[in-house]
Amino acid sequence: GLALVYAAIGFMPLLIEVRQREGRASAERLLAASASTAVIAGLVMGALLAATAHWSLPILAAGFDAERLRLSQGLLYILVPSVAVSSLSYLWTAVLNADEAYAVGAFAPSLQPVGAIVGLFAVPGSDGVTGMAIGMTAGAAAQTLLLGWAVRRAGWPIALAAPWSSNRIAEFREHYGTL
Protein backbone atom coordinates (compact mmCIF):
# COMPACT_ATOMS: atom_id res chain seq x y z
CA GLY A 1 0.00 0.00 0.00
CA LEU A 2 2.80 2.42 0.82
CA ALA A 3 4.20 2.13 -2.71
CA LEU A 4 0.83 3.31 -4.03
CA VAL A 5 0.96 6.33 -1.74
CA TYR A 6 4.41 7.31 -3.02
CA ALA A 7 3.34 6.78 -6.63
CA ALA A 8 0.31 9.05 -6.11
CA ILE A 9 2.51 11.72 -4.55
CA GLY A 10 4.80 11.53 -7.56
CA PHE A 11 1.81 11.69 -9.91
CA MET A 12 0.76 15.16 -8.78
CA PRO A 13 3.66 17.14 -10.30
CA LEU A 14 3.37 15.17 -13.54
CA LEU A 15 -0.35 15.94 -13.77
CA ILE A 16 0.31 19.65 -13.18
CA GLU A 17 3.07 19.70 -15.79
CA VAL A 18 0.96 17.91 -18.40
CA ARG A 19 -2.02 20.19 -17.75
CA GLN A 20 0.15 23.32 -18.10
CA ARG A 21 2.20 22.26 -21.12
CA GLU A 22 -0.13 19.99 -23.08
CA GLY A 23 -3.59 21.11 -21.98
CA ARG A 24 -6.50 19.77 -19.98
CA ALA A 25 -7.45 17.04 -22.49
CA SER A 26 -3.98 15.50 -22.27
CA ALA A 27 -4.08 15.70 -18.46
CA GLU A 28 -7.46 13.94 -18.49
CA ARG A 29 -6.03 11.14 -20.65
CA LEU A 30 -3.13 10.83 -18.22
CA LEU A 31 -5.55 10.64 -15.29
CA ALA A 32 -7.68 7.94 -16.95
CA ALA A 33 -4.62 5.87 -17.83
CA SER A 34 -3.23 6.36 -14.32
CA ALA A 35 -6.55 5.37 -12.77
CA SER A 36 -6.45 2.11 -14.71
CA THR A 37 -2.88 1.52 -13.61
CA ALA A 38 -3.84 2.26 -9.99
CA VAL A 39 -6.77 -0.16 -10.11
CA ILE A 40 -4.61 -2.88 -11.66
CA ALA A 41 -1.84 -2.30 -9.09
CA GLY A 42 -4.34 -2.36 -6.22
CA LEU A 43 -5.95 -5.56 -7.46
CA VAL A 44 -2.58 -7.25 -8.00
CA MET A 45 -1.33 -6.21 -4.56
CA GLY A 46 -4.56 -7.39 -2.94
CA ALA A 47 -4.44 -10.71 -4.80
CA LEU A 48 -0.80 -11.23 -3.81
CA LEU A 49 -1.60 -10.51 -0.17
CA ALA A 50 -4.49 -12.95 -0.20
CA ALA A 51 -2.63 -15.63 -2.16
CA THR A 52 0.45 -15.56 0.06
CA ALA A 53 -1.29 -15.17 3.42
CA HIS A 54 -1.37 -18.88 4.13
CA TRP A 55 2.42 -19.18 4.19
CA SER A 56 3.51 -15.59 4.96
CA LEU A 57 1.36 -14.99 8.05
CA PRO A 58 2.86 -17.90 10.03
CA ILE A 59 6.29 -16.39 9.40
CA LEU A 60 5.25 -12.82 10.22
CA ALA A 61 3.23 -13.91 13.26
CA ALA A 62 5.54 -16.66 14.49
CA GLY A 63 4.44 -16.29 18.12
CA PHE A 64 0.71 -16.67 17.39
CA ASP A 65 -1.15 -19.82 18.36
CA ALA A 66 -3.32 -21.57 15.75
CA GLU A 67 -6.52 -19.75 16.77
CA ARG A 68 -4.95 -16.29 16.66
CA LEU A 69 -3.28 -17.11 13.35
CA ARG A 70 -6.65 -18.20 11.89
CA LEU A 71 -8.22 -14.95 13.13
CA SER A 72 -5.38 -12.89 11.61
CA GLN A 73 -5.77 -14.62 8.26
CA GLY A 74 -9.53 -14.00 8.31
CA LEU A 75 -8.96 -10.33 9.12
CA LEU A 76 -6.44 -10.03 6.32
CA TYR A 77 -8.99 -11.40 3.84
CA ILE A 78 -11.57 -8.89 5.07
CA LEU A 79 -9.10 -6.01 4.70
CA VAL A 80 -7.68 -6.97 1.27
CA PRO A 81 -10.40 -5.10 -0.70
CA SER A 82 -9.36 -1.89 1.02
CA VAL A 83 -5.96 -2.15 -0.70
CA ALA A 84 -7.62 -2.20 -4.11
CA VAL A 85 -9.98 0.72 -3.47
CA SER A 86 -7.34 2.76 -1.66
CA SER A 87 -5.20 2.86 -4.78
CA LEU A 88 -7.81 5.11 -6.39
CA SER A 89 -8.13 7.17 -3.20
CA TYR A 90 -4.44 8.05 -3.29
CA LEU A 91 -4.59 8.99 -6.95
CA TRP A 92 -7.73 11.09 -6.59
CA THR A 93 -6.31 12.88 -3.55
CA ALA A 94 -3.31 13.82 -5.70
CA VAL A 95 -5.67 15.18 -8.38
CA LEU A 96 -7.49 17.33 -5.82
CA ASN A 97 -4.18 18.54 -4.40
CA ALA A 98 -3.02 19.45 -7.91
CA ASP A 99 -6.14 21.61 -8.16
CA GLU A 100 -5.33 23.13 -4.74
CA ALA A 101 -8.57 21.68 -3.35
CA TYR A 102 -7.37 20.20 -0.07
CA ALA A 103 -10.42 19.89 2.20
CA VAL A 104 -11.98 16.66 0.93
CA GLY A 105 -8.59 15.01 0.49
CA ALA A 106 -7.72 15.88 4.09
CA PHE A 107 -11.08 14.75 5.48
CA ALA A 108 -11.63 11.54 3.50
CA PRO A 109 -9.01 9.36 5.27
CA SER A 110 -10.94 9.83 8.52
CA LEU A 111 -13.69 7.63 7.09
CA GLN A 112 -11.59 4.49 7.63
CA PRO A 113 -11.21 4.78 11.41
CA VAL A 114 -14.79 6.04 11.70
CA GLY A 115 -15.85 2.93 9.79
CA ALA A 116 -13.83 0.77 12.19
CA ILE A 117 -15.54 2.33 15.21
CA VAL A 118 -18.98 1.94 13.64
CA GLY A 119 -18.15 -1.65 12.70
CA LEU A 120 -17.08 -2.41 16.25
CA PHE A 121 -20.60 -1.70 17.48
CA ALA A 122 -22.78 -2.24 14.42
CA VAL A 123 -21.76 -5.63 13.00
CA PRO A 124 -24.09 -8.17 14.62
CA GLY A 125 -22.55 -11.39 15.88
CA SER A 126 -19.06 -10.01 15.47
CA ASP A 127 -16.27 -10.55 17.95
CA GLY A 128 -15.47 -6.84 17.80
CA VAL A 129 -12.23 -7.04 15.88
CA THR A 130 -13.96 -8.63 12.87
CA GLY A 131 -16.56 -5.86 12.97
CA MET A 132 -13.76 -3.31 13.05
CA ALA A 133 -12.14 -4.89 9.99
CA ILE A 134 -15.43 -4.90 8.11
CA GLY A 135 -16.00 -1.28 9.12
CA MET A 136 -12.47 -0.33 8.07
CA THR A 137 -13.02 -1.86 4.63
CA ALA A 138 -16.37 -0.09 4.33
CA GLY A 139 -14.66 3.14 5.38
CA ALA A 140 -12.05 2.68 2.65
CA ALA A 141 -14.83 2.24 0.10
CA ALA A 142 -16.61 5.35 1.44
CA GLN A 143 -13.34 7.30 1.25
CA THR A 144 -12.89 6.30 -2.38
CA LEU A 145 -16.48 7.19 -3.26
CA LEU A 146 -16.19 10.59 -1.58
CA LEU A 147 -12.93 11.38 -3.35
CA GLY A 148 -14.33 10.20 -6.68
CA TRP A 149 -17.30 12.51 -6.19
CA ALA A 150 -14.98 15.43 -5.34
CA VAL A 151 -12.77 14.77 -8.37
CA ARG A 152 -15.84 14.62 -10.62
CA ARG A 153 -17.22 17.80 -9.05
CA ALA A 154 -13.89 19.50 -9.78
CA GLY A 155 -14.46 18.77 -13.46
CA TRP A 156 -12.20 15.76 -13.89
CA PRO A 157 -13.57 12.64 -15.54
CA ILE A 158 -13.96 9.48 -13.52
CA ALA A 159 -12.93 7.07 -16.23
CA LEU A 160 -10.53 4.27 -16.89
CA ALA A 161 -8.47 4.06 -20.05
CA ALA A 162 -5.89 1.66 -21.31
CA PRO A 163 -2.67 2.29 -19.37
CA TRP A 164 -0.85 2.93 -22.67
CA SER A 165 -3.40 5.53 -23.85
CA SER A 166 -1.29 8.39 -22.50
CA ASN A 167 2.23 8.82 -23.79
CA ARG A 168 3.22 10.27 -20.40
CA ILE A 169 2.22 7.21 -18.37
CA ALA A 170 5.31 5.33 -19.55
CA GLU A 171 7.49 8.18 -18.29
CA PHE A 172 5.74 8.02 -14.94
CA ARG A 173 6.19 4.23 -14.70
CA GLU A 174 9.88 4.59 -15.50
CA HIS A 175 10.32 6.81 -12.45
CA TYR A 176 7.97 5.02 -10.05
CA GLY A 177 7.63 1.52 -11.47
CA THR A 178 10.17 0.08 -9.05
CA LEU A 179 8.04 1.04 -6.06
mmCIF file of C-alpha atoms in Angstrom:
data_model
loop_
_atom_site.group_PDB
_atom_site.id
_atom_site.type_symbol
_atom_site.label_atom_id
_atom_site.label_comp_id
_atom_site.label_asym_id
_atom_site.label_seq_id
_atom_site.Cartn_x
_atom_site.Cartn_y
_atom_site.Cartn_z
ATOM 1 C CA GLY A 1 0.000 0.000 0.000
ATOM 2 C CA LEU A 2 2.804 2.420 0.817
ATOM 3 C CA ALA A 3 4.195 2.127 -2.707
ATOM 4 C CA LEU A 4 0.832 3.305 -4.034
ATOM 5 C CA VAL A 5 0.961 6.333 -1.738
ATOM 6 C CA TYR A 6 4.408 7.309 -3.021
ATOM 7 C CA ALA A 7 3.343 6.781 -6.626
ATOM 8 C CA ALA A 8 0.309 9.049 -6.106
ATOM 9 C CA ILE A 9 2.511 11.724 -4.546
ATOM 10 C CA GLY A 10 4.796 11.529 -7.564
ATOM 11 C CA PHE A 11 1.807 11.688 -9.907
ATOM 12 C CA MET A 12 0.764 15.164 -8.780
ATOM 13 C CA PRO A 13 3.662 17.143 -10.305
ATOM 14 C CA LEU A 14 3.366 15.174 -13.542
ATOM 15 C CA LEU A 15 -0.355 15.942 -13.768
ATOM 16 C CA ILE A 16 0.311 19.647 -13.180
ATOM 17 C CA GLU A 17 3.071 19.697 -15.790
ATOM 18 C CA VAL A 18 0.962 17.910 -18.403
ATOM 19 C CA ARG A 19 -2.017 20.189 -17.747
ATOM 20 C CA GLN A 20 0.149 23.323 -18.103
ATOM 21 C CA ARG A 21 2.203 22.256 -21.123
ATOM 22 C CA GLU A 22 -0.135 19.987 -23.084
ATOM 23 C CA GLY A 23 -3.591 21.112 -21.983
ATOM 24 C CA ARG A 24 -6.498 19.772 -19.982
ATOM 25 C CA ALA A 25 -7.447 17.038 -22.486
ATOM 26 C CA SER A 26 -3.982 15.496 -22.266
ATOM 27 C CA ALA A 27 -4.083 15.700 -18.460
ATOM 28 C CA GLU A 28 -7.465 13.937 -18.490
ATOM 29 C CA ARG A 29 -6.033 11.136 -20.648
ATOM 30 C CA LEU A 30 -3.132 10.828 -18.221
ATOM 31 C CA LEU A 31 -5.549 10.641 -15.293
ATOM 32 C CA ALA A 32 -7.684 7.945 -16.946
ATOM 33 C CA ALA A 33 -4.616 5.873 -17.828
ATOM 34 C CA SER A 34 -3.226 6.361 -14.324
ATOM 35 C CA ALA A 35 -6.547 5.372 -12.765
ATOM 36 C CA SER A 36 -6.447 2.108 -14.712
ATOM 37 C CA THR A 37 -2.883 1.523 -13.610
ATOM 38 C CA ALA A 38 -3.840 2.259 -9.988
ATOM 39 C CA VAL A 39 -6.771 -0.161 -10.110
ATOM 40 C CA ILE A 40 -4.609 -2.882 -11.661
ATOM 41 C CA ALA A 41 -1.845 -2.297 -9.089
ATOM 42 C CA GLY A 42 -4.339 -2.360 -6.220
ATOM 43 C CA LEU A 43 -5.946 -5.561 -7.460
ATOM 44 C CA VAL A 44 -2.581 -7.248 -8.000
ATOM 45 C CA MET A 45 -1.330 -6.208 -4.557
ATOM 46 C CA GLY A 46 -4.557 -7.392 -2.939
ATOM 47 C CA ALA A 47 -4.436 -10.706 -4.795
ATOM 48 C CA LEU A 48 -0.798 -11.228 -3.806
ATOM 49 C CA LEU A 49 -1.596 -10.511 -0.170
ATOM 50 C CA ALA A 50 -4.493 -12.952 -0.203
ATOM 51 C CA ALA A 51 -2.628 -15.627 -2.161
ATOM 52 C CA THR A 52 0.453 -15.559 0.056
ATOM 53 C CA ALA A 53 -1.291 -15.165 3.424
ATOM 54 C CA HIS A 54 -1.370 -18.884 4.130
ATOM 55 C CA TRP A 55 2.419 -19.178 4.188
ATOM 56 C CA SER A 56 3.508 -15.586 4.961
ATOM 57 C CA LEU A 57 1.362 -14.992 8.052
ATOM 58 C CA PRO A 58 2.856 -17.904 10.028
ATOM 59 C CA ILE A 59 6.289 -16.393 9.397
ATOM 60 C CA LEU A 60 5.249 -12.824 10.216
ATOM 61 C CA ALA A 61 3.232 -13.906 13.263
ATOM 62 C CA ALA A 62 5.540 -16.657 14.494
ATOM 63 C CA GLY A 63 4.436 -16.287 18.121
ATOM 64 C CA PHE A 64 0.708 -16.672 17.388
ATOM 65 C CA ASP A 65 -1.148 -19.821 18.365
ATOM 66 C CA ALA A 66 -3.324 -21.568 15.753
ATOM 67 C CA GLU A 67 -6.520 -19.749 16.768
ATOM 68 C CA ARG A 68 -4.946 -16.291 16.664
ATOM 69 C CA LEU A 69 -3.277 -17.109 13.349
ATOM 70 C CA ARG A 70 -6.651 -18.197 11.887
ATOM 71 C CA LEU A 71 -8.220 -14.947 13.127
ATOM 72 C CA SER A 72 -5.379 -12.894 11.607
ATOM 73 C CA GLN A 73 -5.774 -14.623 8.262
ATOM 74 C CA GLY A 74 -9.527 -13.998 8.305
ATOM 75 C CA LEU A 75 -8.961 -10.329 9.120
ATOM 76 C CA LEU A 76 -6.445 -10.031 6.317
ATOM 77 C CA TYR A 77 -8.992 -11.405 3.836
ATOM 78 C CA ILE A 78 -11.568 -8.888 5.065
ATOM 79 C CA LEU A 79 -9.095 -6.010 4.699
ATOM 80 C CA VAL A 80 -7.675 -6.974 1.266
ATOM 81 C CA PRO A 81 -10.397 -5.099 -0.703
ATOM 82 C CA SER A 82 -9.360 -1.885 1.025
ATOM 83 C CA VAL A 83 -5.965 -2.149 -0.699
ATOM 84 C CA ALA A 84 -7.616 -2.199 -4.110
ATOM 85 C CA VAL A 85 -9.980 0.718 -3.470
ATOM 86 C CA SER A 86 -7.344 2.763 -1.660
ATOM 87 C CA SER A 87 -5.200 2.860 -4.781
ATOM 88 C CA LEU A 88 -7.808 5.112 -6.388
ATOM 89 C CA SER A 89 -8.132 7.170 -3.202
ATOM 90 C CA TYR A 90 -4.444 8.050 -3.285
ATOM 91 C CA LEU A 91 -4.586 8.987 -6.949
ATOM 92 C CA TRP A 92 -7.725 11.088 -6.590
ATOM 93 C CA THR A 93 -6.313 12.877 -3.551
ATOM 94 C CA ALA A 94 -3.307 13.820 -5.695
ATOM 95 C CA VAL A 95 -5.670 15.184 -8.375
ATOM 96 C CA LEU A 96 -7.494 17.327 -5.819
ATOM 97 C CA ASN A 97 -4.182 18.545 -4.400
ATOM 98 C CA ALA A 98 -3.017 19.453 -7.909
ATOM 99 C CA ASP A 99 -6.143 21.615 -8.159
ATOM 100 C CA GLU A 100 -5.325 23.126 -4.735
ATOM 101 C CA ALA A 101 -8.569 21.684 -3.346
ATOM 102 C CA TYR A 102 -7.374 20.200 -0.075
ATOM 103 C CA ALA A 103 -10.420 19.892 2.196
ATOM 104 C CA VAL A 104 -11.985 16.658 0.929
ATOM 105 C CA GLY A 105 -8.593 15.006 0.490
ATOM 106 C CA ALA A 106 -7.718 15.876 4.086
ATOM 107 C CA PHE A 107 -11.084 14.747 5.479
ATOM 108 C CA ALA A 108 -11.627 11.545 3.499
ATOM 109 C CA PRO A 109 -9.012 9.355 5.275
ATOM 110 C CA SER A 110 -10.942 9.829 8.522
ATOM 111 C CA LEU A 111 -13.693 7.625 7.093
ATOM 112 C CA GLN A 112 -11.588 4.486 7.626
ATOM 113 C CA PRO A 113 -11.207 4.779 11.413
ATOM 114 C CA VAL A 114 -14.788 6.036 11.703
ATOM 115 C CA GLY A 115 -15.847 2.929 9.786
ATOM 116 C CA ALA A 116 -13.826 0.770 12.185
ATOM 117 C CA ILE A 117 -15.541 2.326 15.206
ATOM 118 C CA VAL A 118 -18.980 1.941 13.640
ATOM 119 C CA GLY A 119 -18.147 -1.652 12.701
ATOM 120 C CA LEU A 120 -17.082 -2.406 16.255
ATOM 121 C CA PHE A 121 -20.602 -1.698 17.477
ATOM 122 C CA ALA A 122 -22.780 -2.237 14.416
ATOM 123 C CA VAL A 123 -21.764 -5.626 13.000
ATOM 124 C CA PRO A 124 -24.086 -8.169 14.620
ATOM 125 C CA GLY A 125 -22.554 -11.387 15.878
ATOM 126 C CA SER A 126 -19.061 -10.014 15.466
ATOM 127 C CA ASP A 127 -16.275 -10.548 17.946
ATOM 128 C CA GLY A 128 -15.470 -6.840 17.797
ATOM 129 C CA VAL A 129 -12.235 -7.036 15.877
ATOM 130 C CA THR A 130 -13.959 -8.631 12.870
ATOM 131 C CA GLY A 131 -16.559 -5.861 12.975
ATOM 132 C CA MET A 132 -13.762 -3.307 13.051
ATOM 133 C CA ALA A 133 -12.137 -4.892 9.987
ATOM 134 C CA ILE A 134 -15.434 -4.898 8.113
ATOM 135 C CA GLY A 135 -15.996 -1.277 9.119
ATOM 136 C CA MET A 136 -12.470 -0.332 8.069
ATOM 137 C CA THR A 137 -13.017 -1.859 4.631
ATOM 138 C CA ALA A 138 -16.374 -0.093 4.331
ATOM 139 C CA GLY A 139 -14.657 3.137 5.382
ATOM 140 C CA ALA A 140 -12.047 2.678 2.653
ATOM 141 C CA ALA A 141 -14.831 2.243 0.102
ATOM 142 C CA ALA A 142 -16.612 5.346 1.445
ATOM 143 C CA GLN A 143 -13.344 7.297 1.249
ATOM 144 C CA THR A 144 -12.889 6.298 -2.384
ATOM 145 C CA LEU A 145 -16.484 7.189 -3.263
ATOM 146 C CA LEU A 146 -16.193 10.588 -1.579
ATOM 147 C CA LEU A 147 -12.933 11.375 -3.346
ATOM 148 C CA GLY A 148 -14.333 10.201 -6.683
ATOM 149 C CA TRP A 149 -17.302 12.510 -6.188
ATOM 150 C CA ALA A 150 -14.978 15.427 -5.345
ATOM 151 C CA VAL A 151 -12.768 14.768 -8.371
ATOM 152 C CA ARG A 152 -15.839 14.623 -10.621
ATOM 153 C CA ARG A 153 -17.223 17.797 -9.048
ATOM 154 C CA ALA A 154 -13.889 19.501 -9.776
ATOM 155 C CA GLY A 155 -14.465 18.767 -13.460
ATOM 156 C CA TRP A 156 -12.199 15.759 -13.887
ATOM 157 C CA PRO A 157 -13.574 12.639 -15.543
ATOM 158 C CA ILE A 158 -13.960 9.479 -13.523
ATOM 159 C CA ALA A 159 -12.927 7.074 -16.230
ATOM 160 C CA LEU A 160 -10.527 4.273 -16.889
ATOM 161 C CA ALA A 161 -8.474 4.063 -20.052
ATOM 162 C CA ALA A 162 -5.887 1.656 -21.310
ATOM 163 C CA PRO A 163 -2.670 2.290 -19.373
ATOM 164 C CA TRP A 164 -0.850 2.930 -22.665
ATOM 165 C CA SER A 165 -3.403 5.529 -23.846
ATOM 166 C CA SER A 166 -1.293 8.386 -22.497
ATOM 167 C CA ASN A 167 2.229 8.818 -23.790
ATOM 168 C CA ARG A 168 3.219 10.270 -20.403
ATOM 169 C CA ILE A 169 2.222 7.215 -18.371
ATOM 170 C CA ALA A 170 5.313 5.334 -19.555
ATOM 171 C CA GLU A 171 7.487 8.182 -18.289
ATOM 172 C CA PHE A 172 5.743 8.019 -14.937
ATOM 173 C CA ARG A 173 6.186 4.233 -14.698
ATOM 174 C CA GLU A 174 9.884 4.589 -15.499
ATOM 175 C CA HIS A 175 10.318 6.815 -12.452
ATOM 176 C CA TYR A 176 7.966 5.021 -10.055
ATOM 177 C CA GLY A 177 7.631 1.516 -11.469
ATOM 178 C CA THR A 178 10.171 0.085 -9.055
ATOM 179 C CA LEU A 179 8.044 1.039 -6.062
#
